[in-house]
Amino acid sequence: MSTSSQSYPMSGGDDQHSYIHNSSYQKAVIDGVEEKARQYILEKIDLLNLNPDLSTFTIADFGCSIGPNTFHAVQNIIDIVKLKHLKESQGISTHVPLEFQVCFNDLPNNDFNTLFRTLPPSFEQKYFSVGVPGSFYGQVLPRNSIHIGHTSYTTHWLSKVPENVCDKKSPAWNKNYIHCNNLLEEVTEAYKVQFTKDMSVFLKARAEELVPGGLMIALGECFPDDVAMYETWSGIVLDTIGDCLLDMATSGVLTHEQIELFSMPVYFPQYSELERAIEQNGSFTIEMMETTRHPLEAKQLTNDFVTSMFRAFLSTMIEKHFGYTVVDQLFNQLAKKLSKHPLDFEKCKKNMVYYIVLKRNEH
Amino acid sequence: MSTSSQSYPMSGGDDQHSYIHNSSYQKAVIDGVEEKARQYILEKIDLLNLNPDLSTFTIADFGCSIGPNTFHAVQNIIDIVKLKHLKESQGISTHVPLEFQVCFNDLPNNDFNTLFRTLPPSFEQKYFSVGVPGSFYGQVLPRNSIHIGHTSYTTHWLSKVPENVCDKKSPAWNKNYIHCNNLLEEVTEAYKVQFTKDMSVFLKARAEELVPGGLMIALGECFPDDVAMYETWSGIVLDTIGDCLLDMATSGVLTHEQIELFSMPVYFPQYSELERAIEQNGSFTIEMMETTRHPLEAKQLTNDFVTSMFRAFLSTMIEKHFGYTVVDQLFNQLAKKLSKHPLDFEKCKKNMVYYIVLKRNEH
């Protein structure tokens, strides 16, 4: 029942290039906001008011990928809710022990087999797990069925590449660039339109699924309003990957035409753009919207770390467009380019990590 | 949160040996009882009494494997419930359209990726799908969360091989036999004990998960009380597979020791044994318990059909115990033996297909 969307899951399985082994950058963010999540959930969610007969508390992670970050995130939420429930039910004799259900959502071609195989062992994992296949750009769970929704580093994946950016006749054609680096105004505009549309669909779907009073927690990256993608270190890495592809076209491994028809369905919004998208939805109240620096950004990330991280992030997409054989060579070249021209994290402009808690309005 | 159990999923993927392409025997049963299911659900389930504010109707298929049978079965249930709901809500102005959620349950090593990839297209599949990894010999879903449970050809898979049957020092040792063919009394007894224990756990878990008044539909095969496994055609096929393994031991492909330590965690109960196991649970009322002949059993099944069906059923287990290389040779030999000594379906004693509708008692 989900809308169609282009789908590039994180690298599955658990080999050295998999997302499982290359998700520590995201993990660092989760660790950083853990304490904030704790405080806000304790303050904001009123379990017994949600439903005095509540016996199952349901949590959904939208765009969960394959762990371990998703397991960590949902366990944190459960720990806090348990604490809160215990406090609220003190002195109530009819207190029923709460059961937890966790809905792990991702696209149908996500590697759910690996997700399920790597679930925490049953003595730790005191919740019922279900996998929910479907694009989060559409309703994937029943109305009023979720108490806390969570999504981390997901909505920068657009539902599709904005159509005109791969059209050589359009003023919004992205030429030899492979992502929205903000160097071409019409391209940026096309990405902005798609992002706004997608966020609207995302929030509308979550508004259906969440119970009134339920919380939606969203983490990800955005830019300060005066920063462009090409000025940030991740923008520079993506432009460098674009350069590697051009080198490979020159040496005949792939064609220039292939690059001209490729642009990533990925967009990091500016802060005010993100805020506007949420306010326009109207079903949620922004309880908290904070930004921080990424905890790892202060350090000089190693080239190996950066290469592995972008490989896990991009390989499925690269493989689909350019073919399987290109992946190894591309990321080998990226590693070489990065060692010749190391990223200067001090000079790069900075992304922001956003951390948002939304409350579903009562009807 | 599920109990541990030995797990031999049906052959995954969608190649020629997969369960997807070898599940027509089970499908024939489902077709046969479709009309009965329709009638009983229409009579027995009272949706609006279950919960007048009901907005999501939840169905679970326990031991769903990877389709297409599971999709067919749940769609039938949904069609009937929709009809019933429409009838019951006529004239009620506050009528909310019902949403459906289907919980596809199987062991964590079931091929959920294939299950999700082969879900009916969204324009047909008017329900939300979730995958539930976990042994059905344990609670896999929250309390009071399921309105109709379904299970088809599953509970003959025991949670484990009865311990003593692979112990060469035990009087219950199953010697060179690979399943409970009822030729050794102590072996039969060990299997009966395990089956009774497993059914008790299965029903206890379903009693937790089903709402009061909810229905549990179970299909499978059992024997008339006076029939032994070795007298039936499927018993004969399994004994023939055992003979093939012995031949392979003689020719050195595997060892006699391996066969002596192997016995399948599979048991088909007698009719009265099954009835007793349900009655002992006490949480359910038997609304209907019928048996029929298998619709395909009247025909002489072809050797190819039988070989493919048993290969899909057994290959994971054979592979795990005897190694990957054994599977092809084993089923080639089975095909040869069957063509030399064709099954005489007329002479074989008959299994029964059982079809049970249980109603979860009110607390």
PDB file of N, CA, C and O in Angstrom, chain A residues 299-322:
ATOM      1  N   LYS A 299      36.708  15.890  14.631  1.00  0.00           N
ATOM      2  CA  LYS A 299      37.949  15.167  14.333  1.00  0.00           C
ATOM      3  C   LYS A 299      38.215  15.189  12.833  1.00  0.00           C
ATOM      4  O   LYS A 299      37.311  15.343  12.025  1.00  0.00           O
ATOM      5  N   GLN A 300      39.455  14.954  12.488  1.00  0.00           N
ATOM      6  CA  GLN A 300      39.797  14.714  11.091  1.00  0.00           C
ATOM      7  C   GLN A 300      39.488  13.245  10.803  1.00  0.00           C
ATOM      8  O   GLN A 300      40.201  12.353  11.268  1.00  0.00           O
ATOM      9  N   LEU A 301      38.386  12.977  10.074  1.00  0.00           N
ATOM     10  CA  LEU A 301      38.052  11.584   9.740  1.00  0.00           C
ATOM     11  C   LEU A 301      39.126  11.030   8.809  1.00  0.00           C
ATOM     12  O   LEU A 301      39.624  11.742   7.940  1.00  0.00           O
ATOM     13  N   THR A 302      39.460   9.761   8.980  1.00  0.00           N
ATOM     14  CA  THR A 302      40.487   9.179   8.096  1.00  0.00           C
ATOM     15  C   THR A 302      39.896   8.929   6.711  1.00  0.00           C
ATOM     16  O   THR A 302      38.683   8.767   6.549  1.00  0.00           O
ATOM     17  N   ASN A 303      40.780   8.863   5.719  1.00  0.00           N
ATOM     18  CA  ASN A 303      40.328   8.587   4.355  1.00  0.00           C
ATOM     19  C   ASN A 303      39.647   7.224   4.255  1.00  0.00           C
ATOM     20  O   ASN A 303      38.653   7.067   3.547  1.00  0.00           O
ATOM     21  N   ASP A 304      40.200   6.238   4.947  1.00  0.00           N
ATOM     22  CA  ASP A 304      39.591   4.909   4.929  1.00  0.00           C
ATOM     23  C   ASP A 304      38.164   4.952   5.456  1.00  0.00           C
ATOM     24  O   ASP A 304      37.253   4.338   4.894  1.00  0.00           O
ATOM     25  N   PHE A 305      37.999   5.680   6.532  1.00  0.00           N
ATOM     26  CA  PHE A 305      36.674   5.797   7.147  1.00  0.00           C
ATOM     27  C   PHE A 305      35.691   6.433   6.169  1.00  0.00           C
ATOM     28  O   PHE A 305      34.585   5.934   5.945  1.00  0.00           O
ATOM     29  N   VAL A 306      36.126   7.533   5.550  1.00  0.00           N
ATOM     30  CA  VAL A 306      35.260   8.256   4.616  1.00  0.00           C
ATOM     31  C   VAL A 306      34.912   7.387   3.405  1.00  0.00           C
ATOM     32  O   VAL A 306      33.758   7.296   2.978  1.00  0.00           O
ATOM     33  N   THR A 307      35.926   6.707   2.866  1.00  0.00           N
ATOM     34  CA  THR A 307      35.694   5.856   1.692  1.00  0.00           C
ATOM     35  C   THR A 307      34.710   4.734   2.013  1.00  0.00           C
ATOM     36  O   THR A 307      33.759   4.486   1.261  1.00  0.00           O
ATOM     37  N   SER A 308      34.922   4.061   3.129  1.00  0.00           N
ATOM     38  CA  SER A 308      34.032   2.952   3.514  1.00  0.00           C
ATOM     39  C   SER A 308      32.610   3.437   3.736  1.00  0.00           C
ATOM     40  O   SER A 308      31.638   2.796   3.334  1.00  0.00           O
ATOM     41  N   MET A 309      32.506   4.581   4.394  1.00  0.00           N
ATOM     42  CA  MET A 309      31.187   5.124   4.707  1.00  0.00           C
ATOM     43  C   MET A 309      30.409   5.452   3.430  1.00  0.00           C
ATOM     44  O   MET A 309      29.243   5.096   3.283  1.00  0.00           O
ATOM     45  N   PHE A 310      31.074   6.094   2.465  1.00  0.00           N
ATOM     46  CA  PHE A 310      30.377   6.458   1.223  1.00  0.00           C
ATOM     47  C   PHE A 310      30.132   5.237   0.343  1.00  0.00           C
ATOM     48  O   PHE A 310      29.164   5.189  -0.402  1.00  0.00           O
ATOM     49  N   ARG A 311      30.985   4.247   0.463  1.00  0.00           N
ATOM     50  CA  ARG A 311      30.750   3.010  -0.296  1.00  0.00           C
ATOM     51  C   ARG A 311      29.485   2.314   0.196  1.00  0.00           C
ATOM     52  O   ARG A 311      28.641   1.887  -0.606  1.00  0.00           O
ATOM     53  N   ALA A 312      29.334   2.201   1.525  1.00  0.00           N
ATOM     54  CA  ALA A 312      28.135   1.568   2.090  1.00  0.00           C
ATOM     55  C   ALA A 312      26.884   2.352   1.699  1.00  0.00           C
ATOM     56  O   ALA A 312      25.829   1.792   1.411  1.00  0.00           O
ATOM     57  N   PHE A 313      27.036   3.657   1.650  1.00  0.00           N
ATOM     58  CA  PHE A 313      25.928   4.573   1.365  1.00  0.00           C
ATOM     59  C   PHE A 313      25.523   4.496  -0.115  1.00  0.00           C
ATOM     60  O   PHE A 313      24.334   4.536  -0.455  1.00  0.00           O
ATOM     61  N   LEU A 314      26.494   4.373  -1.003  1.00  0.00           N
ATOM     62  CA  LEU A 314      26.228   4.578  -2.431  1.00  0.00           C
ATOM     63  C   LEU A 314      26.297   3.347  -3.321  1.00  0.00           C
ATOM     64  O   LEU A 314      25.823   3.388  -4.455  1.00  0.00           O
ATOM     65  N   SER A 315      26.909   2.267  -2.839  1.00  0.00           N
ATOM     66  CA  SER A 315      27.255   1.201  -3.792  1.00  0.00           C
ATOM     67  C   SER A 315      26.045   0.625  -4.516  1.00  0.00           C
ATOM     68  O   SER A 315      26.119   0.331  -5.715  1.00  0.00           O
ATOM     69  N   THR A 316      24.920   0.456  -3.814  1.00  0.00           N
ATOM     70  CA  THR A 316      23.741  -0.120  -4.474  1.00  0.00           C
ATOM     71  C   THR A 316      23.300   0.751  -5.650  1.00  0.00           C
ATOM     72  O   THR A 316      22.989   0.257  -6.733  1.00  0.00           O
ATOM     73  N   MET A 317      23.317   2.062  -5.421  1.00  0.00           N
ATOM     74  CA  MET A 317      22.889   3.004  -6.453  1.00  0.00           C
ATOM     75  C   MET A 317      23.857   3.032  -7.637  1.00  0.00           C
ATOM     76  O   MET A 317      23.458   3.025  -8.800  1.00  0.00           O
ATOM     77  N   ILE A 318      25.144   3.062  -7.326  1.00  0.00           N
ATOM     78  CA  ILE A 318      26.186   3.073  -8.365  1.00  0.00           C
ATOM     79  C   ILE A 318      26.088   1.806  -9.211  1.00  0.00           C
ATOM     80  O   ILE A 318      26.129   1.839 -10.437  1.00  0.00           O
ATOM     81  N   GLU A 319      25.933   0.679  -8.509  1.00  0.00           N
ATOM     82  CA  GLU A 319      25.840  -0.609  -9.170  1.00  0.00           C
ATOM     83  C   GLU A 319      24.659  -0.642 -10.131  1.00  0.00           C
ATOM     84  O   GLU A 319      24.766  -1.117 -11.258  1.00  0.00           O
ATOM     85  N   LYS A 320      23.524  -0.117  -9.677  1.00  0.00           N
ATOM     86  CA  LYS A 320      22.305  -0.164 -10.486  1.00  0.00           C
ATOM     87  C   LYS A 320      22.466   0.678 -11.756  1.00  0.00           C
ATOM     88  O   LYS A 320      22.026   0.284 -12.825  1.00  0.00           O
ATOM     89  N   HIS A 321      23.105   1.830 -11.636  1.00  0.00           N
ATOM     90  CA  HIS A 321      23.203   2.713 -12.800  1.00  0.00           C
ATOM     91  C   HIS A 321      24.397   2.379 -13.694  1.00  0.00           C
ATOM     92  O   HIS A 321      24.281   2.395 -14.918  1.00  0.00           O
ATOM     93  N   PHE A 322      25.547   2.114 -13.075  1.00  0.00           N
ATOM     94  CA  PHE A 322      26.784   1.959 -13.866  1.00  0.00           C
ATOM     95  C   PHE A 322      27.237   0.510 -14.019  1.00  0.00           C
ATOM     96  O   PHE A 322      28.166   0.218 -14.764  1.00  0.00           O
TER      97      PHE A 322
END
